PDB file of C-alpha atoms in Angstrom:
ATOM      1  CA  MET A   1      -4.480  10.715  -6.869  1.00 70.00           C
ATOM      2  CA  PRO A   2      -1.661   8.397  -5.709  1.00 91.00           C
ATOM      3  CA  PHE A   3      -1.581   6.798  -2.396  1.00 95.00           C
ATOM      4  CA  THR A   4       0.404   5.054   0.286  1.00 96.00           C
ATOM      5  CA  PHE A   5      -0.434   1.925   2.227  1.00 97.00           C
ATOM      6  CA  HIS A   6       2.487   2.055   4.624  1.00 97.00           C
ATOM      7  CA  ALA A   7       2.189   4.697   7.344  1.00 96.00           C
ATOM      8  CA  HIS A   8       3.227   4.922  11.001  1.00 96.00           C
ATOM      9  CA  SER A   9       2.994   7.587  13.679  1.00 96.00           C
ATOM     10  CA  GLY A  10       4.843   8.425  16.875  1.00 93.00           C
ATOM     11  CA  GLN A  11       1.565   8.050  18.722  1.00 96.00           C
ATOM     12  CA  PHE A  12       1.788   4.272  18.297  1.00 93.00           C
ATOM     13  CA  CYS A  13       5.374   3.630  17.201  1.00 92.00           C
ATOM     14  CA  ARG A  14       8.387   4.666  19.287  1.00 90.00           C
ATOM     15  CA  HIS A  15      10.694   5.159  16.274  1.00 91.00           C
ATOM     16  CA  ALA A  16       8.208   7.450  14.516  1.00 93.00           C
ATOM     17  CA  THR A  17       7.053  10.984  15.361  1.00 94.00           C
ATOM     18  CA  GLY A  18       3.847  12.953  15.737  1.00 96.00           C
ATOM     19  CA  SER A  19       0.230  11.894  15.875  1.00 97.00           C
ATOM     20  CA  LEU A  20      -1.807   9.600  13.661  1.00 98.00           C
ATOM     21  CA  GLU A  21      -4.106  12.506  12.881  1.00 98.00           C
ATOM     22  CA  GLY A  22      -1.088  14.521  11.782  1.00 97.00           C
ATOM     23  CA  VAL A  23      -0.316  11.821   9.213  1.00 97.00           C
ATOM     24  CA  VAL A  24      -3.901  11.942   7.962  1.00 98.00           C
ATOM     25  CA  ARG A  25      -3.830  15.740   7.689  1.00 98.00           C
ATOM     26  CA  ALA A  26      -0.561  15.627   5.743  1.00 97.00           C
ATOM     27  CA  ALA A  27      -2.041  13.060   3.357  1.00 97.00           C
ATOM     28  CA  VAL A  28      -5.084  15.254   2.804  1.00 97.00           C
ATOM     29  CA  ALA A  29      -2.821  18.245   2.127  1.00 96.00           C
ATOM     30  CA  LYS A  30      -0.938  16.211  -0.486  1.00 95.00           C
ATOM     31  CA  LYS A  31      -4.291  15.275  -2.048  1.00 94.00           C
ATOM     32  CA  LEU A  32      -3.810  11.537  -1.687  1.00 96.00           C
ATOM     33  CA  LEU A  33      -6.803   9.512  -2.801  1.00 92.00           C
ATOM     34  CA  VAL A  34      -6.224   6.667  -0.363  1.00 96.00           C
ATOM     35  CA  LEU A  35      -4.222   6.426   2.853  1.00 98.00           C
ATOM     36  CA  GLY A  36      -3.518   2.984   4.237  1.00 98.00           C
ATOM     37  CA  LEU A  37      -2.599   3.200   7.919  1.00 98.00           C
ATOM     38  CA  SER A  38      -0.333   0.334   8.941  1.00 97.00           C
ATOM     39  CA  GLU A  39       1.071   0.569  12.436  1.00 97.00           C
ATOM     40  CA  HIS A  40       3.319  -2.319  13.448  1.00 96.00           C
ATOM     41  CA  VAL A  41       1.668  -5.412  14.836  1.00 96.00           C
ATOM     42  CA  PRO A  42       2.421  -5.942  18.530  1.00 95.00           C
ATOM     43  CA  ARG A  43       5.163  -8.344  19.537  1.00 93.00           C
ATOM     44  CA  SER A  44       4.355 -10.882  22.229  1.00 91.00           C
ATOM     45  CA  ARG A  45       7.730 -11.601  23.855  1.00 91.00           C
ATOM     46  CA  ALA A  46       9.686  -9.254  26.089  1.00 89.00           C
ATOM     47  CA  GLN A  47      12.958 -10.155  24.354  1.00 90.00           C
ATOM     48  CA  ASP A  48      11.592  -8.829  21.061  1.00 90.00           C
ATOM     49  CA  LEU A  49      11.087  -5.271  22.274  1.00 90.00           C
ATOM     50  CA  TYR A  50      13.444  -2.643  20.868  1.00 86.00           C
ATOM     51  CA  PRO A  51      15.720  -0.481  23.055  1.00 84.00           C
ATOM     52  CA  GLU A  52      13.364   2.516  22.775  1.00 86.00           C
ATOM     53  CA  GLU A  53      10.627   0.287  24.219  1.00 88.00           C
ATOM     54  CA  ALA A  54      12.579  -0.592  27.377  1.00 87.00           C
ATOM     55  CA  ASP A  55       9.883   0.902  29.614  1.00 92.00           C
ATOM     56  CA  LEU A  56       7.118  -1.123  27.943  1.00 93.00           C
ATOM     57  CA  SER A  57       5.880  -4.676  28.164  1.00 94.00           C
ATOM     58  CA  ALA A  58       4.451  -6.910  25.465  1.00 92.00           C
ATOM     59  CA  SER A  59       1.001  -6.318  26.922  1.00 95.00           C
ATOM     60  CA  ASP A  60       1.575  -2.563  26.542  1.00 95.00           C
ATOM     61  CA  LEU A  61       2.162  -3.094  22.821  1.00 95.00           C
ATOM     62  CA  HIS A  62      -1.052  -5.048  22.484  1.00 95.00           C
ATOM     63  CA  ALA A  63      -2.988  -2.343  24.323  1.00 96.00           C
ATOM     64  CA  ALA A  64      -1.429   0.317  22.083  1.00 96.00           C
ATOM     65  CA  PHE A  65      -2.460  -1.594  18.975  1.00 97.00           C
ATOM     66  CA  GLY A  66      -6.056  -1.684  20.164  1.00 97.00           C
ATOM     67  CA  ALA A  67      -5.892   2.058  20.804  1.00 98.00           C
ATOM     68  CA  TYR A  68      -4.472   2.547  17.289  1.00 98.00           C
ATOM     69  CA  VAL A  69      -7.379   0.755  15.644  1.00 98.00           C
ATOM     70  CA  LYS A  70      -9.863   2.762  17.698  1.00 98.00           C
ATOM     71  CA  GLU A  71      -8.211   6.066  16.748  1.00 98.00           C
ATOM     72  CA  ALA A  72      -7.916   5.045  13.091  1.00 98.00           C
ATOM     73  CA  ARG A  73     -11.641   4.315  12.965  1.00 98.00           C
ATOM     74  CA  ARG A  74     -12.371   7.722  14.476  1.00 98.00           C
ATOM     75  CA  LEU A  75     -10.178   9.428  11.898  1.00 98.00           C
ATOM     76  CA  ARG A  76     -11.787   7.497   9.047  1.00 97.00           C
ATOM     77  CA  ALA A  77     -15.144   8.878  10.103  1.00 97.00           C
ATOM     78  CA  VAL A  78     -13.912  12.444  10.638  1.00 97.00           C
ATOM     79  CA  TYR A  79     -12.094  12.671   7.295  1.00 97.00           C
ATOM     80  CA  SER A  80     -14.472  10.526   5.242  1.00 94.00           C
ATOM     81  CA  GLY A  81     -15.283  13.356   2.833  1.00 90.00           C
ATOM     82  CA  GLN A  82     -11.639  14.194   2.188  1.00 96.00           C
ATOM     83  CA  ILE A  83      -9.718  10.919   1.921  1.00 96.00           C
ATOM     84  CA  ASP A  84     -10.377   7.185   1.871  1.00 96.00           C
ATOM     85  CA  ILE A  85      -8.667   5.646   4.928  1.00 97.00           C
ATOM     86  CA  LEU A  86      -7.922   1.936   5.156  1.00 98.00           C
ATOM     87  CA  ILE A  87      -6.941   0.451   8.487  1.00 98.00           C
ATOM     88  CA  GLY A  88      -4.257  -2.199   8.341  1.00 98.00           C
ATOM     89  CA  ALA A  89      -1.050  -3.305   9.990  1.00 98.00           C
ATOM     90  CA  GLU A  90       2.528  -4.099   9.066  1.00 97.00           C
ATOM     91  CA  THR A  91       3.434  -7.665   9.930  1.00 97.00           C
ATOM     92  CA  GLU A  92       6.426  -9.314  11.552  1.00 95.00           C
ATOM     93  CA  TYR A  93       7.959 -12.757  11.370  1.00 95.00           C
ATOM     94  CA  ILE A  94      10.029 -13.585  14.441  1.00 94.00           C
ATOM     95  CA  THR A  95       9.073 -17.175  15.227  1.00 91.00           C
ATOM     96  CA  HIS A  96       6.636 -19.625  13.671  1.00 89.00           C
ATOM     97  CA  SER A  97       4.089 -18.766  16.338  1.00 91.00           C
ATOM     98  CA  THR A  98       4.094 -15.134  15.149  1.00 93.00           C
ATOM     99  CA  LEU A  99       2.089 -16.133  12.089  1.00 95.00           C
ATOM    100  CA  ASP A 100      -0.707 -17.749  14.089  1.00 95.00           C
ATOM    101  CA  GLU A 101      -0.851 -14.695  16.347  1.00 96.00           C
ATOM    102  CA  LEU A 102      -1.218 -12.421  13.323  1.00 97.00           C
ATOM    103  CA  LYS A 103      -4.076 -14.439  11.876  1.00 97.00           C
ATOM    104  CA  GLN A 104      -5.915 -14.009  15.157  1.00 97.00           C
ATOM    105  CA  LEU A 105      -5.018 -10.298  15.342  1.00 97.00           C
ATOM    106  CA  ARG A 106      -6.474  -9.633  11.907  1.00 97.00           C
ATOM    107  CA  LYS A 107      -9.682 -11.428  12.810  1.00 97.00           C
ATOM    108  CA  GLN A 108      -9.935  -9.707  16.181  1.00 97.00           C
ATOM    109  CA  TYR A 109      -9.685  -6.183  14.755  1.00 98.00           C
ATOM    110  CA  ASP A 110     -11.264  -6.824  11.350  1.00 97.00           C
ATOM    111  CA  LEU A 111      -8.322  -5.176   9.581  1.00 98.00           C
ATOM    112  CA  ASP A 112      -8.651  -4.044   5.978  1.00 98.00           C
ATOM    113  CA  PHE A 113      -5.232  -5.251   4.881  1.00 98.00           C
ATOM    114  CA  PHE A 114      -1.780  -6.423   5.858  1.00 98.00           C
ATOM    115  CA  VAL A 115       1.541  -5.042   4.680  1.00 98.00           C
ATOM    116  CA  GLY A 116       3.505  -8.282   4.595  1.00 98.00           C
ATOM    117  CA  SER A 117       6.916  -7.442   5.992  1.00 97.00           C
ATOM    118  CA  LEU A 118       9.568  -9.114   8.063  1.00 95.00           C
ATOM    119  CA  HIS A 119      12.247  -7.226   9.976  1.00 96.00           C
ATOM    120  CA  HIS A 120      14.016 -10.194  11.576  1.00 96.00           C
ATOM    121  CA  VAL A 121      16.149 -13.104  10.455  1.00 96.00           C
ATOM    122  CA  ASN A 122      16.574 -16.011  12.834  1.00 91.00           C
ATOM    123  CA  GLY A 123      14.591 -14.003  15.363  1.00 92.00           C
ATOM    124  CA  MET A 124      17.092 -11.109  15.293  1.00 93.00           C
ATOM    125  CA  PRO A 125      16.229  -7.579  14.035  1.00 94.00           C
ATOM    126  CA  MET A 126      18.019  -6.844  10.772  1.00 94.00           C
ATOM    127  CA  ASP A 127      16.994  -3.244  10.045  1.00 94.00           C
ATOM    128  CA  PHE A 128      17.653  -1.647  13.448  1.00 92.00           C
ATOM    129  CA  SER A 129      21.371  -0.929  12.982  1.00 93.00           C
ATOM    130  CA  PRO A 130      24.395  -2.003  10.929  1.00 95.00           C
ATOM    131  CA  GLU A 131      25.860  -3.542  14.082  1.00 95.00           C
ATOM    132  CA  LEU A 132      22.884  -5.845  14.650  1.00 94.00           C
ATOM    133  CA  TYR A 133      22.821  -6.643  10.940  1.00 96.00           C
ATOM    134  CA  GLU A 134      26.421  -7.866  11.142  1.00 96.00           C
ATOM    135  CA  LYS A 135      25.586  -9.946  14.221  1.00 96.00           C
ATOM    136  CA  ILE A 136      22.999 -11.801  12.143  1.00 97.00           C
ATOM    137  CA  VAL A 137      25.602 -12.430   9.459  1.00 97.00           C
ATOM    138  CA  GLU A 138      27.875 -13.876  12.135  1.00 96.00           C
ATOM    139  CA  HIS A 139      25.050 -15.945  13.594  1.00 96.00           C
ATOM    140  CA  CYS A 140      24.114 -17.345  10.176  1.00 97.00           C
ATOM    141  CA  GLY A 141      27.716 -18.056   9.199  1.00 96.00           C
ATOM    142  CA  SER A 142      27.686 -16.078   5.944  1.00 96.00           C
ATOM    143  CA  ARG A 143      25.863 -13.311   4.131  1.00 96.00           C
ATOM    144  CA  SER A 144      24.520 -15.805   1.621  1.00 97.00           C
ATOM    145  CA  GLU A 145      23.004 -17.901   4.391  1.00 97.00           C
ATOM    146  CA  MET A 146      21.439 -14.798   5.935  1.00 97.00           C
ATOM    147  CA  PHE A 147      19.802 -13.913   2.606  1.00 98.00           C
ATOM    148  CA  ARG A 148      18.650 -17.513   2.153  1.00 98.00           C
ATOM    149  CA  ARG A 149      16.976 -17.559   5.554  1.00 97.00           C
ATOM    150  CA  TYR A 150      15.351 -14.187   4.895  1.00 98.00           C
ATOM    151  CA  PHE A 151      13.705 -15.368   1.695  1.00 98.00           C
ATOM    152  CA  ASP A 152      12.679 -18.700   3.227  1.00 98.00           C
ATOM    153  CA  GLU A 153      11.039 -16.931   6.169  1.00 97.00           C
ATOM    154  CA  GLN A 154       9.457 -14.426   3.798  1.00 98.00           C
ATOM    155  CA  LEU A 155       7.865 -17.274   1.857  1.00 98.00           C
ATOM    156  CA  GLU A 156       6.446 -18.729   5.073  1.00 97.00           C
ATOM    157  CA  LEU A 157       4.898 -15.352   5.869  1.00 98.00           C
ATOM    158  CA  LEU A 158       3.434 -14.975   2.378  1.00 98.00           C
ATOM    159  CA  GLN A 159       1.960 -18.461   2.457  1.00 98.00           C
ATOM    160  CA  ALA A 160       0.477 -18.124   5.931  1.00 97.00           C
ATOM    161  CA  LEU A 161      -0.975 -14.608   5.677  1.00 98.00           C
ATOM    162  CA  GLN A 162      -1.251 -13.831   1.952  1.00 98.00           C
ATOM    163  CA  PRO A 163      -0.870 -10.089   2.677  1.00 98.00           C
ATOM    164  CA  GLU A 164      -2.497  -7.702   0.224  1.00 98.00           C
ATOM    165  CA  ILE A 165       0.661  -5.560   0.075  1.00 98.00           C
ATOM    166  CA  VAL A 166       4.154  -7.069   0.007  1.00 98.00           C
ATOM    167  CA  GLY A 167       6.305  -4.729   2.084  1.00 97.00           C
ATOM    168  CA  HIS A 168       9.839  -3.656   1.106  1.00 97.00           C
ATOM    169  CA  PHE A 169      10.495  -6.967  -0.648  1.00 98.00           C
ATOM    170  CA  ASP A 170      14.299  -6.827  -0.448  1.00 97.00           C
ATOM    171  CA  LEU A 171      14.732  -5.123   2.922  1.00 97.00           C
ATOM    172  CA  ILE A 172      17.509  -7.650   3.578  1.00 97.00           C
ATOM    173  CA  ARG A 173      19.760  -5.392   1.490  1.00 96.00           C
ATOM    174  CA  ILE A 174      19.374  -2.452   3.882  1.00 96.00           C
ATOM    175  CA  PHE A 175      22.833  -2.604   5.499  1.00 96.00           C
ATOM    176  CA  HIS A 176      24.636  -4.880   3.053  1.00 96.00           C
ATOM    177  CA  PRO A 177      28.106  -3.335   2.465  1.00 93.00           C
ATOM    178  CA  GLN A 178      28.391  -1.785  -0.980  1.00 88.00           C
ATOM    179  CA  ASP A 179      31.932  -3.096  -1.399  1.00 89.00           C
ATOM    180  CA  VAL A 180      30.840  -6.717  -0.847  1.00 93.00           C
ATOM    181  CA  ALA A 181      29.263  -8.804  -3.594  1.00 92.00           C
ATOM    182  CA  ASP A 182      25.469  -8.873  -3.392  1.00 93.00           C
ATOM    183  CA  PRO A 183      24.280 -12.401  -2.493  1.00 94.00           C
ATOM    184  CA  LEU A 184      21.392 -11.873  -4.904  1.00 94.00           C
ATOM    185  CA  LEU A 185      23.933 -12.164  -7.717  1.00 92.00           C
ATOM    186  CA  GLN A 186      24.232 -15.831  -6.768  1.00 95.00           C
ATOM    187  CA  ASP A 187      21.790 -17.933  -8.756  1.00 95.00           C
ATOM    188  CA  GLU A 188      20.696 -19.982  -5.750  1.00 96.00           C
ATOM    189  CA  ILE A 189      19.719 -16.898  -3.736  1.00 97.00           C
ATOM    190  CA  ARG A 190      18.166 -15.164  -6.714  1.00 97.00           C
ATOM    191  CA  GLN A 191      15.980 -18.180  -7.414  1.00 98.00           C
ATOM    192  CA  LEU A 192      14.627 -17.972  -3.867  1.00 98.00           C
ATOM    193  CA  ALA A 193      13.631 -14.344  -4.423  1.00 98.00           C
ATOM    194  CA  LEU A 194      12.013 -15.217  -7.751  1.00 98.00           C
ATOM    195  CA  ARG A 195      10.163 -18.093  -6.109  1.00 98.00           C
ATOM    196  CA  ASN A 196       8.676 -15.653  -3.598  1.00 98.00           C
ATOM    197  CA  ILE A 197       7.764 -13.185  -6.334  1.00 98.00           C
ATOM    198  CA  ASP A 198       5.981 -15.915  -8.273  1.00 98.00           C
ATOM    199  CA  TYR A 199       4.081 -17.058  -5.203  1.00 98.00           C
ATOM    200  CA  ALA A 200       2.942 -13.532  -4.310  1.00 98.00           C
ATOM    201  CA  ILE A 201       1.781 -12.961  -7.883  1.00 98.00           C
ATOM    202  CA  SER A 202      -0.117 -16.262  -7.821  1.00 98.00           C
ATOM    203  CA  TYR A 203      -2.471 -15.104  -5.069  1.00 98.00           C
ATOM    204  CA  GLY A 204      -2.832 -11.528  -6.341  1.00 97.00           C
ATOM    205  CA  ALA A 205      -0.497  -9.589  -4.061  1.00 98.00           C
ATOM    206  CA  ILE A 206       0.520  -6.020  -4.782  1.00 98.00           C
ATOM    207  CA  PHE A 207       4.210  -5.178  -4.377  1.00 98.00           C
ATOM    208  CA  GLU A 208       4.944  -1.783  -2.878  1.00 98.00           C
ATOM    209  CA  VAL A 209       7.615   0.414  -4.420  1.00 97.00           C
ATOM    210  CA  ASN A 210       8.826   1.889  -1.156  1.00 97.00           C
ATOM    211  CA  SER A 211      10.513   5.296  -1.235  1.00 95.00           C
ATOM    212  CA  ARG A 212      11.973   5.054   2.286  1.00 94.00           C
ATOM    213  CA  ALA A 213      14.955   3.166   0.847  1.00 95.00           C
ATOM    214  CA  TRP A 214      16.408   6.494  -0.265  1.00 95.00           C
ATOM    215  CA  LYS A 215      16.392   7.734   3.336  1.00 92.00           C
ATOM    216  CA  LYS A 216      18.593   4.708   4.093  1.00 91.00           C
ATOM    217  CA  GLY A 217      21.047   5.651   1.347  1.00 91.00           C
ATOM    218  CA  LEU A 218      20.180   2.920  -1.153  1.00 93.00           C
ATOM    219  CA  ARG A 219      20.377   3.499  -4.888  1.00 93.00           C
ATOM    220  CA  ASP A 220      16.760   2.616  -5.617  1.00 96.00           C
ATOM    221  CA  ALA A 221      13.460   2.283  -3.820  1.00 96.00           C
ATOM    222  CA  TYR A 222      12.567  -1.146  -2.475  1.00 96.00           C
ATOM    223  CA  PRO A 223      12.636  -3.360  -4.402  1.00 97.00           C
ATOM    224  CA  GLN A 224      15.896  -2.513  -6.143  1.00 96.00           C
ATOM    225  CA  ARG A 225      15.689  -2.349  -9.918  1.00 96.00           C
ATOM    226  CA  ASP A 226      16.848  -5.908 -10.624  1.00 96.00           C
ATOM    227  CA  LEU A 227      13.964  -7.383  -8.645  1.00 97.00           C
ATOM    228  CA  LEU A 228      11.442  -4.743  -9.683  1.00 98.00           C
ATOM    229  CA  GLN A 229      12.204  -5.632 -13.297  1.00 97.00           C
ATOM    230  CA  GLU A 230      11.530  -9.284 -12.534  1.00 97.00           C
ATOM    231  CA  ILE A 231       8.211  -8.399 -10.901  1.00 98.00           C
ATOM    232  CA  LEU A 232       7.167  -6.322 -13.897  1.00 97.00           C
ATOM    233  CA  GLN A 233       8.247  -8.936 -16.432  1.00 97.00           C
ATOM    234  CA  ARG A 234       6.218 -11.556 -14.576  1.00 97.00           C
ATOM    235  CA  GLY A 235       3.097  -9.406 -14.631  1.00 97.00           C
ATOM    236  CA  GLY A 236       3.222  -8.470 -10.958  1.00 98.00           C
ATOM    237  CA  ARG A 237       1.081  -5.656  -9.662  1.00 98.00           C
ATOM    238  CA  ILE A 238       2.722  -2.697  -7.955  1.00 97.00           C
ATOM    239  CA  THR A 239       1.749   0.312  -5.909  1.00 98.00           C
ATOM    240  CA  VAL A 240       3.643   3.216  -4.335  1.00 97.00           C
ATOM    241  CA  CYS A 241       4.259   3.695  -0.609  1.00 97.00           C
ATOM    242  CA  ASP A 242       6.284   6.144   1.462  1.00 96.00           C
ATOM    243  CA  ASP A 243       6.673   4.042   4.630  1.00 94.00           C
ATOM    244  CA  SER A 244       6.141   7.294   6.508  1.00 94.00           C
ATOM    245  CA  HIS A 245       7.067   7.527  10.172  1.00 94.00           C
ATOM    246  CA  GLY A 246       5.318  10.808  10.884  1.00 95.00           C
ATOM    247  CA  GLU A 247       3.574  13.594   9.023  1.00 96.00           C
ATOM    248  CA  GLN A 248       6.882  14.990   7.766  1.00 96.00           C
ATOM    249  CA  ASP A 249       7.457  11.744   5.856  1.00 95.00           C
ATOM    250  CA  VAL A 250       4.169  11.623   3.958  1.00 96.00           C
ATOM    251  CA  CYS A 251       5.089  11.340   0.265  1.00 96.00           C
ATOM    252  CA  MET A 252       8.783  11.450   1.243  1.00 95.00           C
ATOM    253  CA  HIS A 253      11.007  11.163  -1.840  1.00 96.00           C
ATOM    254  CA  TYR A 254       8.011  10.900  -4.169  1.00 96.00           C
ATOM    255  CA  ASP A 255       9.937  13.141  -6.571  1.00 95.00           C
ATOM    256  CA  ARG A 256      12.615  10.446  -6.842  1.00 96.00           C
ATOM    257  CA  LEU A 257       9.899   7.827  -6.887  1.00 96.00           C
ATOM    258  CA  HIS A 258       8.279   9.475  -9.908  1.00 96.00           C
ATOM    259  CA  SER A 259      11.622   9.424 -11.736  1.00 96.00           C
ATOM    260  CA  TYR A 260      12.159   5.784 -10.753  1.00 96.00           C
ATOM    261  CA  LEU A 261       8.772   4.768 -12.151  1.00 96.00           C
ATOM    262  CA  LEU A 262       9.558   6.570 -15.391  1.00 96.00           C
ATOM    263  CA  GLU A 263      12.984   4.946 -15.630  1.00 96.00           C
ATOM    264  CA  MET A 264      11.539   1.478 -15.034  1.00 96.00           C
ATOM    265  CA  GLY A 265       8.768   1.978 -17.572  1.00 95.00           C
ATOM    266  CA  VAL A 266       5.945   1.807 -15.033  1.00 95.00           C
ATOM    267  CA  ASP A 267       2.691   3.486 -16.040  1.00 91.00           C
ATOM    268  CA  CYS A 268       0.125   1.356 -14.224  1.00 96.00           C
ATOM    269  CA  LEU A 269      -0.355   1.238 -10.460  1.00 97.00           C
ATOM    270  CA  HIS A 270      -2.723  -0.805  -8.325  1.00 98.00           C
ATOM    271  CA  TYR A 271      -4.358   0.333  -5.140  1.00 97.00           C
ATOM    272  CA  LEU A 272      -6.887  -0.734  -2.532  1.00 98.00           C
ATOM    273  CA  ARG A 273     -10.216   0.942  -1.790  1.00 96.00           C
ATOM    274  CA  ARG A 274     -13.126   0.146   0.470  1.00 94.00           C
ATOM    275  CA  THR A 275     -16.631  -0.255  -0.855  1.00 92.00           C
ATOM    276  CA  PRO A 276     -19.520   1.420   1.000  1.00 89.00           C
ATOM    277  CA  GLU A 277     -20.181  -1.990   2.536  1.00 91.00           C
ATOM    278  CA  GLY A 278     -16.617  -2.192   3.866  1.00 90.00           C
ATOM    279  CA  ALA A 279     -15.154  -4.720   1.424  1.00 94.00           C
ATOM    280  CA  VAL A 280     -11.641  -4.028   0.142  1.00 96.00           C
ATOM    281  CA  GLN A 281     -11.143  -4.144  -3.614  1.00 97.00           C
ATOM    282  CA  VAL A 282      -8.168  -3.705  -5.935  1.00 97.00           C
ATOM    283  CA  HIS A 283      -8.345  -0.835  -8.419  1.00 97.00           C
ATOM    284  CA  VAL A 284      -6.104   0.085 -11.334  1.00 97.00           C
ATOM    285  CA  LEU A 285      -4.654   3.491 -12.165  1.00 96.00           C
ATOM    286  CA  ASP A 286      -3.519   3.607 -15.789  1.00 96.00           C
ATOM    287  CA  GLY A 287      -1.404   6.540 -16.926  1.00 94.00           C
ATOM    288  CA  ALA A 288      -0.121   6.759 -13.367  1.00 94.00           C
ATOM    289  CA  VAL A 289       3.075   8.703 -14.059  1.00 94.00           C
ATOM    290  CA  THR A 290       1.213  11.455 -15.936  1.00 93.00           C
ATOM    291  CA  HIS A 291      -1.419  11.920 -13.254  1.00 94.00           C
ATOM    292  CA  ASP A 292      -1.862  15.515 -12.041  1.00 92.00           C
ATOM    293  CA  PHE A 293      -0.883  14.458  -8.516  1.00 94.00           C
ATOM    294  CA  TRP A 294       2.826  14.514  -9.356  1.00 94.00           C
ATOM    295  CA  SER A 295       2.937  18.008 -10.841  1.00 93.00           C
ATOM    296  CA  ALA A 296       0.524  19.435  -8.258  1.00 91.00           C
ATOM    297  CA  ASN A 297       3.006  18.474  -5.527  1.00 92.00           C
ATOM    298  CA  ASP A 298       6.104  19.422  -7.550  1.00 92.00           C
ATOM    299  CA  PHE A 299       7.137  15.746  -7.689  1.00 93.00           C
ATOM    300  CA  ALA A 300       7.321  15.547 -11.487  1.00 85.00           C
ATOM    301  CA  GLN A 301      10.682  16.313 -13.058  1.00 71.00           C
ATOM    302  CA  SER A 302      10.487  19.241 -15.483  1.00 52.00           C
TER     303      SER A 302
END
């Protein structure tokens, strides 16, 4: 049965591969119950385009997003008897104006959900490369200040958009050197993360446990175990996502994800589904780690 609400394709994302339909077909083959499509929201300033987008303009990104929604709706109709497809988007936070733009984008395209993510700190991309990550550290003056700004900007995003899914909650750790003390060990920084967790729980958000972290060489999925434990202890709701960037990534590292859920004592997952009328509702899957999905895909450890 399990699911993912974090999926990209090379058709609409330059750092992904393959077609959106290829992602849907892979999800059907894995017998997912629900697939949440979540291409990146378009950025509106030329300076925010990534190097692989050098031949594009901001207006090109907006046109591509419209084409994504159109194709996603077509695929939802074509595969309606095989899988429940939700059409959403993964957010950004670059400047304060980004949030207003995203409110309008959601209304314009009548999106089912948002994956609430930020990939920038102080307007600079933090997850593109270790080199750019270190430039942000330099710009902020310290790693602690970089983490502080990340969690402050994350709170602004959560408050403004109240996304249904909280994306890779501690992405700020992506390129943090393993031989340098984690700023989240500092009480001041940790309290900021806990503040954000509490706020997201207060409006009913679902935190994704994101398996793509293992592709980046991290010990755990996002969020790392210290923060996942805090979410669970506070009664937060969680789901599982692969953050796929092409059909080859669908359910990527779900074998490790299954082990991680077992290790953390997780046996209840939450997920989104559409009603026949088009409303999006939260459902609960109890006994999640013993569901047949894991063994059917050889994800369960013997």
